[in-house]
Coordinates of C-alpha atoms in Angstrom, one line a residue:
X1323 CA 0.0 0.0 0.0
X1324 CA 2.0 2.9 -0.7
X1325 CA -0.8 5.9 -0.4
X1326 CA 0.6 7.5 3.1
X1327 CA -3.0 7.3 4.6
X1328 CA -2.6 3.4 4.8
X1329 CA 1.2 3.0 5.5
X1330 CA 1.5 5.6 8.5
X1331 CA 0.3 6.5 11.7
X1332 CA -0.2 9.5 14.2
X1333 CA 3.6 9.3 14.9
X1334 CA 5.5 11.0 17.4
X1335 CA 6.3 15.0 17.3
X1336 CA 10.0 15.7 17.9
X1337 CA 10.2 19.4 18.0
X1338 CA 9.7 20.2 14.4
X1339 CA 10.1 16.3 13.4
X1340 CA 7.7 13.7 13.2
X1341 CA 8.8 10.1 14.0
X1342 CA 7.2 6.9 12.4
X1343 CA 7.9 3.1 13.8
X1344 CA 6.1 0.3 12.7
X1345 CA 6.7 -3.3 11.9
X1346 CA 5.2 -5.9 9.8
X1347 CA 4.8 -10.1 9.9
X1348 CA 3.9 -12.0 7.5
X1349 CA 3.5 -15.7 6.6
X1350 CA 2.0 -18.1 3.6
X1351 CA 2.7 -20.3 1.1
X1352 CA 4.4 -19.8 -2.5
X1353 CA 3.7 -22.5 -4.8
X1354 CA 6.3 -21.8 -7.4
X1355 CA 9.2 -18.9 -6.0
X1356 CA 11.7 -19.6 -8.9
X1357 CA 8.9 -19.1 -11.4
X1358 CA 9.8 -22.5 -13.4
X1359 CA 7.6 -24.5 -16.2
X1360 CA 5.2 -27.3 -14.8
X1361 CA 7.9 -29.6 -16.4
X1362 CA 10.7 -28.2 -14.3
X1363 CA 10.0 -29.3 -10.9
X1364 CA 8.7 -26.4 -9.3
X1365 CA 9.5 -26.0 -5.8
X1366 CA 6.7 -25.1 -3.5
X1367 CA 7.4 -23.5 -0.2
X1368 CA 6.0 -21.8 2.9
X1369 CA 7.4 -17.8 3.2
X1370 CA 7.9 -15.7 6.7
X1371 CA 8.7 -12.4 6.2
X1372 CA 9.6 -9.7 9.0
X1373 CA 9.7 -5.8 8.0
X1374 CA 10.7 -3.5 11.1
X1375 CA 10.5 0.2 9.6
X1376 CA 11.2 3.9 10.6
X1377 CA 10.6 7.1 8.6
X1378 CA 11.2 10.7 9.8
X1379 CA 10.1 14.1 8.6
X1380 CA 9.3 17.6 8.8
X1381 CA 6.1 18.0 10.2
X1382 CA 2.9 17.1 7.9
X1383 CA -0.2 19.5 7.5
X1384 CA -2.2 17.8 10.1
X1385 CA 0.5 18.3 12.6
X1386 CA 1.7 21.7 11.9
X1387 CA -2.1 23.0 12.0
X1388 CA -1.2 25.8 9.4
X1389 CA -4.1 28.0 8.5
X1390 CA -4.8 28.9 5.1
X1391 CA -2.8 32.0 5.3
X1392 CA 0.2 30.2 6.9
X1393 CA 3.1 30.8 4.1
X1394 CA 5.0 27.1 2.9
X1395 CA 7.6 25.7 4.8
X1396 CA 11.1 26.3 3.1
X1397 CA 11.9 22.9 3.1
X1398 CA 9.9 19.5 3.4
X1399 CA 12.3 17.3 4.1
X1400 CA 11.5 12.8 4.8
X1401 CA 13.5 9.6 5.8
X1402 CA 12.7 6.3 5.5
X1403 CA 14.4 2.6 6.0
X1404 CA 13.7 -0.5 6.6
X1405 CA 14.6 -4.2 6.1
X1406 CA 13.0 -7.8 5.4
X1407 CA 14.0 -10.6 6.9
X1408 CA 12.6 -13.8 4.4
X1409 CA 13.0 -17.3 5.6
X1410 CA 12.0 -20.3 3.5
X1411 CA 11.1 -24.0 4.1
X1412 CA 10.3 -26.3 1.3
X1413 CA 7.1 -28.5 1.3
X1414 CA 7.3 -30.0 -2.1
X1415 CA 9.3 -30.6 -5.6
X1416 CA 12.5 -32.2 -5.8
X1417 CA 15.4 -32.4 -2.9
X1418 CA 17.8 -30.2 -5.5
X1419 CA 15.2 -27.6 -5.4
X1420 CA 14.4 -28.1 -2.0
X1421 CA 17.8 -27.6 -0.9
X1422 CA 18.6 -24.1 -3.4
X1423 CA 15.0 -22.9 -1.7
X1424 CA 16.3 -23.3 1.9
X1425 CA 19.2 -21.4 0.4
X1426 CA 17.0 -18.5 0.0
X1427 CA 16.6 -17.3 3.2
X1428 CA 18.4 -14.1 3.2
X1429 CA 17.6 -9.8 3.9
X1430 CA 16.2 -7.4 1.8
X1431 CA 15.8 -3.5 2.7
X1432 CA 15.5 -0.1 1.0
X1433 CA 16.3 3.9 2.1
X1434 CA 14.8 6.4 0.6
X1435 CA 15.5 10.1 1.1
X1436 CA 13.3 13.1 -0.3
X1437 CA 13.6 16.9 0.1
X1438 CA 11.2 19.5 -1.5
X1439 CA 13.1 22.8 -1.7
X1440 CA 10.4 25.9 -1.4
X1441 CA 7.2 24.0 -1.8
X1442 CA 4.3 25.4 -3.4
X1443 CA 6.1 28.3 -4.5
X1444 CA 6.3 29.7 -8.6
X1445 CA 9.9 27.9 -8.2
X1446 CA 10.3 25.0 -6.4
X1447 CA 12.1 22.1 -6.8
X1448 CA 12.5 18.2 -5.2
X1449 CA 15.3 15.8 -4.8
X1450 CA 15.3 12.0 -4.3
X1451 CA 17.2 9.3 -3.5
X1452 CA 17.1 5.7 -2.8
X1453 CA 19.2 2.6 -2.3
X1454 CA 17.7 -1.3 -1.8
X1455 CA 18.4 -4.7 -1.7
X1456 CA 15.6 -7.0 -3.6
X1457 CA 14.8 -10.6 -2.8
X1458 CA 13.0 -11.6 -5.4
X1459 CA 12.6 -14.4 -8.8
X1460 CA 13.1 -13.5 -12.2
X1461 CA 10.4 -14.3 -15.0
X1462 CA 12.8 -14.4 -18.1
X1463 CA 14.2 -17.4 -17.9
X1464 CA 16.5 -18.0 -15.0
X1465 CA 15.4 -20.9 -12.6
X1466 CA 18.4 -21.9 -11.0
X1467 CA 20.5 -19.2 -9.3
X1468 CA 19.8 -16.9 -7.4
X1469 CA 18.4 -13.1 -9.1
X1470 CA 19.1 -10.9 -6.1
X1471 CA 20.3 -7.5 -6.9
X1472 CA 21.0 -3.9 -5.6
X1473 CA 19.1 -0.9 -6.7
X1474 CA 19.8 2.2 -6.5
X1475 CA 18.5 5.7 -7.8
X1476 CA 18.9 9.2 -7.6
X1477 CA 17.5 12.1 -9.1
X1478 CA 15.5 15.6 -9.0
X1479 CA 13.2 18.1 -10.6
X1480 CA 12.9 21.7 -11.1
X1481 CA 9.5 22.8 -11.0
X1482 CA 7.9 25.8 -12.2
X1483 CA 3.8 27.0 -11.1
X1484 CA 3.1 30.7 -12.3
X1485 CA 0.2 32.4 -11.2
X1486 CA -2.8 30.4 -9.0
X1487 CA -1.2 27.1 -10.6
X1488 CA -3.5 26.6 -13.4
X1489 CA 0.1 25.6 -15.0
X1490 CA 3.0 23.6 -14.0
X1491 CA 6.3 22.3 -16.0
X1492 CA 8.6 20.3 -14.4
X1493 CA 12.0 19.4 -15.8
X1494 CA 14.4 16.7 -14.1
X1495 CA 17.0 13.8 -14.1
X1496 CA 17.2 10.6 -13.2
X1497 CA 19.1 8.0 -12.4
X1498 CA 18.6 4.3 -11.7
X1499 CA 21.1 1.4 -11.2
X1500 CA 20.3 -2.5 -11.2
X1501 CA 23.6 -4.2 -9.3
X1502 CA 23.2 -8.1 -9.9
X1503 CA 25.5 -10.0 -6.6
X1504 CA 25.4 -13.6 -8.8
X1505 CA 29.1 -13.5 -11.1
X1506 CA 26.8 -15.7 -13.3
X1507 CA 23.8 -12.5 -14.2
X1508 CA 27.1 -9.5 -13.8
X1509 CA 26.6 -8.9 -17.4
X1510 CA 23.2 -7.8 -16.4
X1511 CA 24.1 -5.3 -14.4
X1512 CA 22.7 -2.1 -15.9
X1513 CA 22.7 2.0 -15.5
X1514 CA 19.8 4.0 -16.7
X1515 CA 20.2 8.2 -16.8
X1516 CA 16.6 9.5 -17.4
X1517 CA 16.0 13.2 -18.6
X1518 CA 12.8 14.0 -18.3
X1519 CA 9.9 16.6 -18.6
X1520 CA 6.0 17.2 -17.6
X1521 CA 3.5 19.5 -17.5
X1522 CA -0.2 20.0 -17.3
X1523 CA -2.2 23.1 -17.9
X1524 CA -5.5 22.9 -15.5
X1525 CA -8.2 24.2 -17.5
X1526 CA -11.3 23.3 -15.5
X1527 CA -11.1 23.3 -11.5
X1528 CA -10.4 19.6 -11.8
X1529 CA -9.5 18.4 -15.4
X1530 CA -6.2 19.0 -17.2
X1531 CA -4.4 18.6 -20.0
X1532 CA -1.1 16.8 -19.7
X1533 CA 2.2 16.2 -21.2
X1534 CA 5.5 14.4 -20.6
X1535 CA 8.3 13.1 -22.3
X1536 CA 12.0 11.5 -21.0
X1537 CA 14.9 10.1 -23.0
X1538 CA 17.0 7.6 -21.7
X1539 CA 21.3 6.8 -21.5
X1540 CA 20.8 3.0 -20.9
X1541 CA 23.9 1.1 -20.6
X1542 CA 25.0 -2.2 -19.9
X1543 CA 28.8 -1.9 -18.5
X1544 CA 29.3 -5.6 -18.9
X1545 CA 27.0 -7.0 -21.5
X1546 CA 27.8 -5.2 -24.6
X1547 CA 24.3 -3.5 -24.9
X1548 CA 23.4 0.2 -24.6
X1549 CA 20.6 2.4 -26.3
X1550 CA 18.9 5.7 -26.0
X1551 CA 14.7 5.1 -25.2
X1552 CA 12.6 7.6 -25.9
X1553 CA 9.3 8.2 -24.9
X1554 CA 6.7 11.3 -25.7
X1555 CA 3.0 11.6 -24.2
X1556 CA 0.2 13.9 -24.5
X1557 CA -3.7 13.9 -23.4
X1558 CA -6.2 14.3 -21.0
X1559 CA -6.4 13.7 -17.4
X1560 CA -9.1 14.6 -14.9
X1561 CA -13.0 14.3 -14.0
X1562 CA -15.7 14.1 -16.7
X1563 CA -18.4 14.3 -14.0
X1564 CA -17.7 14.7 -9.7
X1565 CA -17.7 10.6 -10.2
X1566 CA -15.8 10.0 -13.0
X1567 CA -12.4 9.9 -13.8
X1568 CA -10.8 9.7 -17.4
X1569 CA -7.3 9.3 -18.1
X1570 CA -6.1 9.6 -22.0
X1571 CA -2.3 9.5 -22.9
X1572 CA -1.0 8.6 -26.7
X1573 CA 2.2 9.2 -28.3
X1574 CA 5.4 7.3 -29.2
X1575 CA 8.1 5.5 -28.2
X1576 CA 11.7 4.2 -30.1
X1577 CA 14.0 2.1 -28.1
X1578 CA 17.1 3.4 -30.7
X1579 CA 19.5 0.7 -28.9
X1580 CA 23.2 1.5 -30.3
X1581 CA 24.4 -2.1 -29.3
X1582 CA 24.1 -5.2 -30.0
X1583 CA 24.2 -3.7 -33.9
X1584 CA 21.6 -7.3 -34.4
X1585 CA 19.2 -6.2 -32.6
X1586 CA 15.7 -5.4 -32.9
X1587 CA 14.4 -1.9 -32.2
X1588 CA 10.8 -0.7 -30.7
X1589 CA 9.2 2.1 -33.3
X1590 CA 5.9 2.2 -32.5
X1591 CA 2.7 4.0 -30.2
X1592 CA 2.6 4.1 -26.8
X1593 CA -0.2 5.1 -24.7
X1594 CA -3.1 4.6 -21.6
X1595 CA -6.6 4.8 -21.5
X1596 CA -8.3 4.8 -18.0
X1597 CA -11.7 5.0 -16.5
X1598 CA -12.3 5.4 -12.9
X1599 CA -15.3 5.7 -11.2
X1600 CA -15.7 7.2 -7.7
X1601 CA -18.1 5.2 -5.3
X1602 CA -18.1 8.5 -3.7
X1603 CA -17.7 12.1 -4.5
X1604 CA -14.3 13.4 -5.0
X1605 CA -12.8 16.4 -2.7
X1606 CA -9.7 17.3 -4.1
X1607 CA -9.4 19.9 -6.4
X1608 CA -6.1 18.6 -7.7
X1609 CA -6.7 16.4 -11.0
X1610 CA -3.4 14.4 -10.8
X1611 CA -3.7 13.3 -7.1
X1612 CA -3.7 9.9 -5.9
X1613 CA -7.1 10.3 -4.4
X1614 CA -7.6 7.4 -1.7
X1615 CA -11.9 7.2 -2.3
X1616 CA -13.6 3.6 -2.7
X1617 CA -13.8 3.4 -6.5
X1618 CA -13.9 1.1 -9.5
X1619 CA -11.7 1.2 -12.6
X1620 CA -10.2 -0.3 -16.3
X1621 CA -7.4 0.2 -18.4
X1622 CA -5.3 -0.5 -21.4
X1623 CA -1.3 0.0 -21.5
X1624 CA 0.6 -0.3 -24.3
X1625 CA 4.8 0.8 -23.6
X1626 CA 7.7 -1.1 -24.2
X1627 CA 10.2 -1.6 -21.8
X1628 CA 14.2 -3.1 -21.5
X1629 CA 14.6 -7.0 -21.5
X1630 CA 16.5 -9.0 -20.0
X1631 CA 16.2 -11.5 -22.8
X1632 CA 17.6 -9.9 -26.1
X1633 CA 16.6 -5.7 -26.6
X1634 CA 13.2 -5.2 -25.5
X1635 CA 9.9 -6.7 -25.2
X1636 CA 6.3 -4.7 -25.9
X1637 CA 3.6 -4.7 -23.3
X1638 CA -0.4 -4.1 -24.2
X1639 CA -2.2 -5.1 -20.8
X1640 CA -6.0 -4.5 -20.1
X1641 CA -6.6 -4.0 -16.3
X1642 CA -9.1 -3.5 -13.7
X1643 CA -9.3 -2.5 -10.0
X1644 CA -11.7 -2.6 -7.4
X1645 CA -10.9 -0.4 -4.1
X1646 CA -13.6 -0.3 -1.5
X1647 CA -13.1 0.9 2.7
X1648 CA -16.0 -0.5 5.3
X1649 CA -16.6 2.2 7.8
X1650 CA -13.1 3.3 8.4
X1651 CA -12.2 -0.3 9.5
X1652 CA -11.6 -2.3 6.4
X1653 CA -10.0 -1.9 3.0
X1654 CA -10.8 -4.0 0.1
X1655 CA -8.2 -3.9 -2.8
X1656 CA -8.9 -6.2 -5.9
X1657 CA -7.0 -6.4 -9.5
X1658 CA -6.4 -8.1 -12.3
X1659 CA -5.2 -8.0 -15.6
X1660 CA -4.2 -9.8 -18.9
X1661 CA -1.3 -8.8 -21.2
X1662 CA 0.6 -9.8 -24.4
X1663 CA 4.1 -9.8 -23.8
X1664 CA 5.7 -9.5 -27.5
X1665 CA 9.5 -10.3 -28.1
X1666 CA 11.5 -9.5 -31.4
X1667 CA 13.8 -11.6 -33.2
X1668 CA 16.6 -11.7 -30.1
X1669 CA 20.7 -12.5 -31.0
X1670 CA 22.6 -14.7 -29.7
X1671 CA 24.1 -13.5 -26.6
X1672 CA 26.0 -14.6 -23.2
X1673 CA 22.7 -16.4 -21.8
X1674 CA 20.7 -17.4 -24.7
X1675 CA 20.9 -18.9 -28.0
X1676 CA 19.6 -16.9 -30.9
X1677 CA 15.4 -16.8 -31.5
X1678 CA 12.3 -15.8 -33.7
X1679 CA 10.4 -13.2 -32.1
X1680 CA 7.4 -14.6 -29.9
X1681 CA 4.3 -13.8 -28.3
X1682 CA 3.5 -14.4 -24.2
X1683 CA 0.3 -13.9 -22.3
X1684 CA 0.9 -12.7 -19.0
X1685 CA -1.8 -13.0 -16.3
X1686 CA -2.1 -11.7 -12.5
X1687 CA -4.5 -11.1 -10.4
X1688 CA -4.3 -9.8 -6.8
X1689 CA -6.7 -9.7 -3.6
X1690 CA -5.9 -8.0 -0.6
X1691 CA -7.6 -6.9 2.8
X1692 CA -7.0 -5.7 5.6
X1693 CA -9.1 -4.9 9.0
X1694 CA -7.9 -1.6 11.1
X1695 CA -8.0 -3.7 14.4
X1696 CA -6.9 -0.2 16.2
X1697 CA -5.6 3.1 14.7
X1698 CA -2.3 2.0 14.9
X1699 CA -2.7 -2.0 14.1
X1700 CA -3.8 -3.9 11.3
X1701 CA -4.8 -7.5 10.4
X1702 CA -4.1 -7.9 6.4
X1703 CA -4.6 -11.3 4.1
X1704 CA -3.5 -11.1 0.3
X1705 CA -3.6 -13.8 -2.5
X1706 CA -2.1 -13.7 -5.4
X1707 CA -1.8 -15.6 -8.8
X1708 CA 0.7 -15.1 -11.8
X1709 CA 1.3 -16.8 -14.8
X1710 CA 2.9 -16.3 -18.0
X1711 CA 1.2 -18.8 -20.8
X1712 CA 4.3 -19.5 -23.6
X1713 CA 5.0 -21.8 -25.9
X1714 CA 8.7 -21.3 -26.1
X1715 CA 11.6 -22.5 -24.7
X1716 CA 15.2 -20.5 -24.6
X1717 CA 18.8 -22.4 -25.1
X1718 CA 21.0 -21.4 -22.0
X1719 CA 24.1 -22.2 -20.6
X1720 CA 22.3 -25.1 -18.2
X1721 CA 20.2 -26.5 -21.0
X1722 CA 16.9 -25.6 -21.7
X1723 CA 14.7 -23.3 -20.4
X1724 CA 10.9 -23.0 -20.8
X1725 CA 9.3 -19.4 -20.6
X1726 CA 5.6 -21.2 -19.1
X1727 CA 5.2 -20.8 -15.9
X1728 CA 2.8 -20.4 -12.6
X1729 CA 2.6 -19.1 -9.4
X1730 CA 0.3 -19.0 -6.7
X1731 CA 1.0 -17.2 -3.6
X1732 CA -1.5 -16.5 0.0
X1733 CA -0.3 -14.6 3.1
X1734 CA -1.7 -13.6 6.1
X1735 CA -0.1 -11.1 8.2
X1736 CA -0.1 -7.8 10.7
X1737 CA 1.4 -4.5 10.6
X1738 CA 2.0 -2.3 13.4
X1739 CA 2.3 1.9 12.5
X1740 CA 3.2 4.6 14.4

């Protein structure tokens, strides 16, 4: 859950701080963790999973109890950190894969730093930065090793909002690193610098017209492959009605990769289309905002994005989504969607053996609840299937890998925030 409202308590005022603990449990089963094909022996296992957490920051409008005429705060600064401890133990598949499951067991964690620099102000401007360790599978092919990796990113934005801030333009940088710790993925490894612009031009107190474009320095240091994505959107964004929400974005996006000089490029439209509709009425006057109201919604994306397996691979995914709160207490979050995963021709490389381009289905679908057992404590249950329905299987190094897989996951667990 990563709208504020959900993840964070009252807290604890430190002078002109605020302090927020918490902690998290969490334990279930995972029928397939490596992601291999039903002829593959997948391994089946039950997952614990411990989060303590701590954030700091300035204080919050609710805390600072600013009146309207109050001017900004100079600076908005925040802190975060925590860690996850995930422990394994193997209930079925074979006693190789048992064994490289109990293997497993290791800590993930992320910190995250933001600062806005005179907020809500003609000139503004925000930096970021963040640095994690993920615990997680891969669903391109590797079964065998571990896919841990570092990640790490930094960037920030210059903002500009003239007038009553019917317009805004931001322009920024980015930066985002993906550190693989297995020697055998270390040509992998990859270093993304993002330049990047947005706007929006509110022309109606809650609809606005929108616009953003990046262009990518992608670079592999170790696997001979670098390019330059590029990326430009334009449309519509706001509420058609106080209960309905559109979305519209269309433009294009080229993949231009320089290296490997076989390789296929992206050169095509890129886009969403979104409906939302509000289960009840709306208060924010911002279009943009991640308004947390019980509501009901569907989608299409179609973007491409970097691949592990050759160049790229094109997504188109139809969504929907289902969020719904029972008297303060309970919060119902429900999604699921159904994509076609499209791969070019891909060269020879150091993994896999040269390939005809292909076509995947990917299919998730994810349930999650929680009940508010106090302010400050929360009882939560999520299941969760994925699957990705291929036909094709990839040459490697360790024989023959099929892209089929499936994975069904169910967790019950409690979270404690300050």
């Amino acid at each position: 859950m990563t709208d504020r409202q959900y993840t964070e308590g009252i807290g604890i005022r430190v002078g002109d701080f605020e302090l927020h603990p918490g902690g998290a449990a969490e334990f279930g089963y995972d029928s397939n963790f490596f992601r291999r094909a039903d002829s593959e022996d997948p391994v089946g296992s039950l997952r614990f999973r411990i989060t303590p957490s701590f954030s700091l920051s300035t204080l919050g409008p609710q805390r600072s109890h600013a009146s309207p005429d109050t001017p900004p705060p100079d600076f908005a600064f925040r802190a975060g950190i925590s860690a996850t401890y995930n422990e394994f133990i193997p209930v079925s598949g074979p006693d190789a894969g048992k064994e490289l499951m109990s293997g497993q067991r290791n800590v993930g964690g992320l910190l995250d730093l933001q600062l806005a620099i005179m907020p809500q102000r003609p000139w503004s401007g925000n930096l970021d930065a963040s640095f994690g360790r993920t615990i997680a599978p891969t669903d391109q092919g590797f079964t065998e090793e571990s896919f841990n990796r570092i990640n790490a990113a930094a960037g920030g934005d210059i903002i500009w909002t003239p007038g009553g801030g019917l317009l805004d333009w931001r322009l920024g940088y980015h930066f985002n690193g993906m550190i693989f710790e297995s020697g055998q993925f270390q040509n992998l490894t990859n270093l993304v610098h993002n330049v990047e612009t947005r706007g929006r031009w509110r022309f109606l107190p809650r609809t606005a017209a929108v616009y953003d474009a990046s262009l990518g320095f992608l670079s592999y240091p170790d696997g001979n492959k670098s390019g330059h994505p590029l990326r430009v959107r334009m449309g519509l964004n706001g509420l058609l009605t106080p209960s309905l929400r559109v979305t519209a974005l269309a433009g294009w996006g080229a993949s231009f990769y320089s290296e490997p000089v076989d390789g296929s490029d992206f050169d095509s439209v890129i886009g969403q289309l979104e409906v939302k509709y509000y289960l009840s009425t709306p208060q924010s006057q911002d279009p943009v905002a991640n308004l947390p109201l019980p509501s009901i919604s569907a989608g299409f994306i179609r973007d491409f994005q970097d691949s592990l397996i050759g160049t790229y691979f094109e997504r188109d995914r139809g969504y929907a989504k289902l969020t719904y709160f029972f008297g303060g207490r309970m919060l119902l979050d429900i999604e699921g969607g159904v994509a076609a995963i499209i791969y070019p021709d891909i060269p020879s490389n150091g993994f896999f053996a040269a390939h005809s381009g292909w076509t995947d289905i990917r299919v998730d679908a994810t349930a999650l609840g929680e009940y508010r057992v106090m302010d400050s404590i929360g009882i939560n249950a999520t299941i969760r299937y994925n699957a990705n329905i291929s036909q094709t299987s990839l040459v490697v190094s360790e024989g023959v890998n099929s892209l089929q897989w499936q994975q069904f996951e169910a967790y019950l667990g409690a979270r404690w925030f300050m």
